[in-house]
Phi, psi and omega in degrees: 000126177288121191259160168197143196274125168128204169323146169193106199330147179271164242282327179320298185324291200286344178287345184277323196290297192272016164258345186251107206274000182270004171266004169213347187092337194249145170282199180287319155332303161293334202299297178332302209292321189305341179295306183298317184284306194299312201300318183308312184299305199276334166310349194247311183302320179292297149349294202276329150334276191296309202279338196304326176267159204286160193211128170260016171235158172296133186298151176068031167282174161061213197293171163269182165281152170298288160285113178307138192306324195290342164312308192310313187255006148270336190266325184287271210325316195288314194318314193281347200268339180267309172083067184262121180278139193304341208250357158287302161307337172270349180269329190262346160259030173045060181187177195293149159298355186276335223256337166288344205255334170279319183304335174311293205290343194257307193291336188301303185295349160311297182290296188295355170277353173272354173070175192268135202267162176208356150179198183272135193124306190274139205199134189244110217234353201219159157315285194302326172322262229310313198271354171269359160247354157325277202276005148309317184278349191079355186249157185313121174254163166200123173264177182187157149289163168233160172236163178216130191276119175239169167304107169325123178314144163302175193302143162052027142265141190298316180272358191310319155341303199300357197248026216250104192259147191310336184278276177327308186049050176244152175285114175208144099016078187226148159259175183236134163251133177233133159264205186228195199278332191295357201072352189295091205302134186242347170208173158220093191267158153330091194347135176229173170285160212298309210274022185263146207239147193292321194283333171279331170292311177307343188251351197276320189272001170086025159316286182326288193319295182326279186321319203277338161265014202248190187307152177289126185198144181297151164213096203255127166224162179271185170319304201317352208222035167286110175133328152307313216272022038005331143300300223243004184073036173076021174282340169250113206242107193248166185278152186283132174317129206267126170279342201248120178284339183190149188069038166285132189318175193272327177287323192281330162309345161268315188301333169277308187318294177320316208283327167321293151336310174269315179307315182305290217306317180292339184260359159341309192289308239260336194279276229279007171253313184295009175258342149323283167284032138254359148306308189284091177324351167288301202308315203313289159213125191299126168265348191271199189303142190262011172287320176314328176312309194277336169297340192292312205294312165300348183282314184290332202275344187271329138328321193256323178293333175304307178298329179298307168298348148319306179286337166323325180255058195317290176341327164281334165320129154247000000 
């Protein structure tokens, strides 16, 4: 346990924050294990901070932190599970908005290096991690896009277009979310602009190289991602292309509908794990910096899979 010194939300507050999961989303249990892993981490980093520049007092001099790590990484959970402004959060841990707007900016990128927990110990940080554990278990992946709504760029930037998405036709964002068949979130990549095509953000990230040299493993996508499954030796499985465009027999139009049908229903769980994550109201619509998004979005996911797996153990509940 890291002791720090200093200012600190008082013992109620915080004892109200982390018992009540619906103010972070998390039980307590997790809560616990992130203080011990993260809090170890960003102390070795905060460290190597003060030494890398020349100094004239001995590291650990001068003022102290206001906020104690476990605040720190409480003002975050909240900030990501509410999308609670910074200038709130500072009024309810007592203390300046720069000192929430820094604890943010250092715990957040934290969260998001940790990947996706898939069970205890384990943890899946890469596209290739994910399709080599796909098809090690033998069980179903199923991807999708997501889109997160941002601020339009200013007037007479050269990219301002780009973030303008062809679906929506709002300034977004997407990520490629991959589940297991259970909905269980297993990967979350890095954000691209709204107007990046659901099949092309998939081959940027190297879907195709994978699949097509990598384990035999399933992959369920919707139309967006039609023309992989020809790429990939059929590891990638899309609803089927409709032949007939107009005047189609009366059979065949039962026979696609089913074959459609049967495909929504099985990928059906990845709508219901991204809605998980847009339950954390930062995803809902990013209002911050848009360099900052793709650390928000992995951070939840890498959140909400720590939690998914937790509930999993009933005996660790607290």
């Amino acid at each position: 346990m890291i002791v720090d010194h200093g200012h600190v939300v008082g013992n109620a507050s915080r004892a109200a924050i982390i018992s009540n999961r619906r103010i972070t989303g998390l039980s307590a249990a997790v809560i616990a294990e992130l203080v011990a892993e993260v809090g170890a981490l960003w102390h070795e980093r905060h460290q190597a901070k003060l030494a890398s520049r020349p100094r004239k007092r001995a590291v650990g001099a001068g003022a102290k932190h206001q906020l104690v790590f476990v605040d720190r990484l409480l003002a975050t959970l909240v900030h990501l599970r509410h999308a609670t402004t910074h200038d709130v959060l500072a009024s309810w841990f007592g203390v300046d908005r720069s000192t929430i707007t820094r604890a943010i900016g250092e715990v957040r990128p934290l969260l998001a290096e940790r990947g996706c927990t898939i069970s205890t110990g384990v943890r899946l940080r890469t596209l290739a991690e994910v399709i080599d554990h796909i098809g090690a278990s033998g069980k179903t992946g199923i991807i999708d896009g997501t889109e997160i709504r941002v601020r339009r760029p200013a007037a007479g930037r050269k990219d301002r277009d780009k973030f303008i998405s062809g679906k929506s036709k709002q300034n977004a964002v997407k990520a490629m979310v991959v589940t297991d068949g259970d909905g269980r979130m297993l990967f979350c990549s890095p954000t691209q602009h709204g107007s990046c095509a659901d099949i092309t953000h998939a081959r940027q990230l190297g879907l195709v190289r994978l699949l097509e040299g990598g384990p035999a493993a399933e992959i369920l996508a919707d139309a967006g991602y039609q023309g992989l499954g020809a790429q990939t030796g059929g590891r990638v499985v899309t609803p089927p292309h409709r032949k007939f465009k107009k005047n189609a027999p009366e059979w065949y139009e039962e026979m696609y509908e089913r074959q459609r049908k049967a495909h929504s229903s099985r990928r059906i769980r990845v709508e219901h794990g991204i809605a998980h994550l847009k339950n954390w109201r930062a995803l809902a619509r990013h209002l911050g910096r848009r360099e900052h998004i793709s650390d928000t979005v992995q951070a939840v996911a890498g959140l909400l899979s720590h939690q998914q797996t937790a509930d999993l153990m009933p005996a660790r509940q607290v």
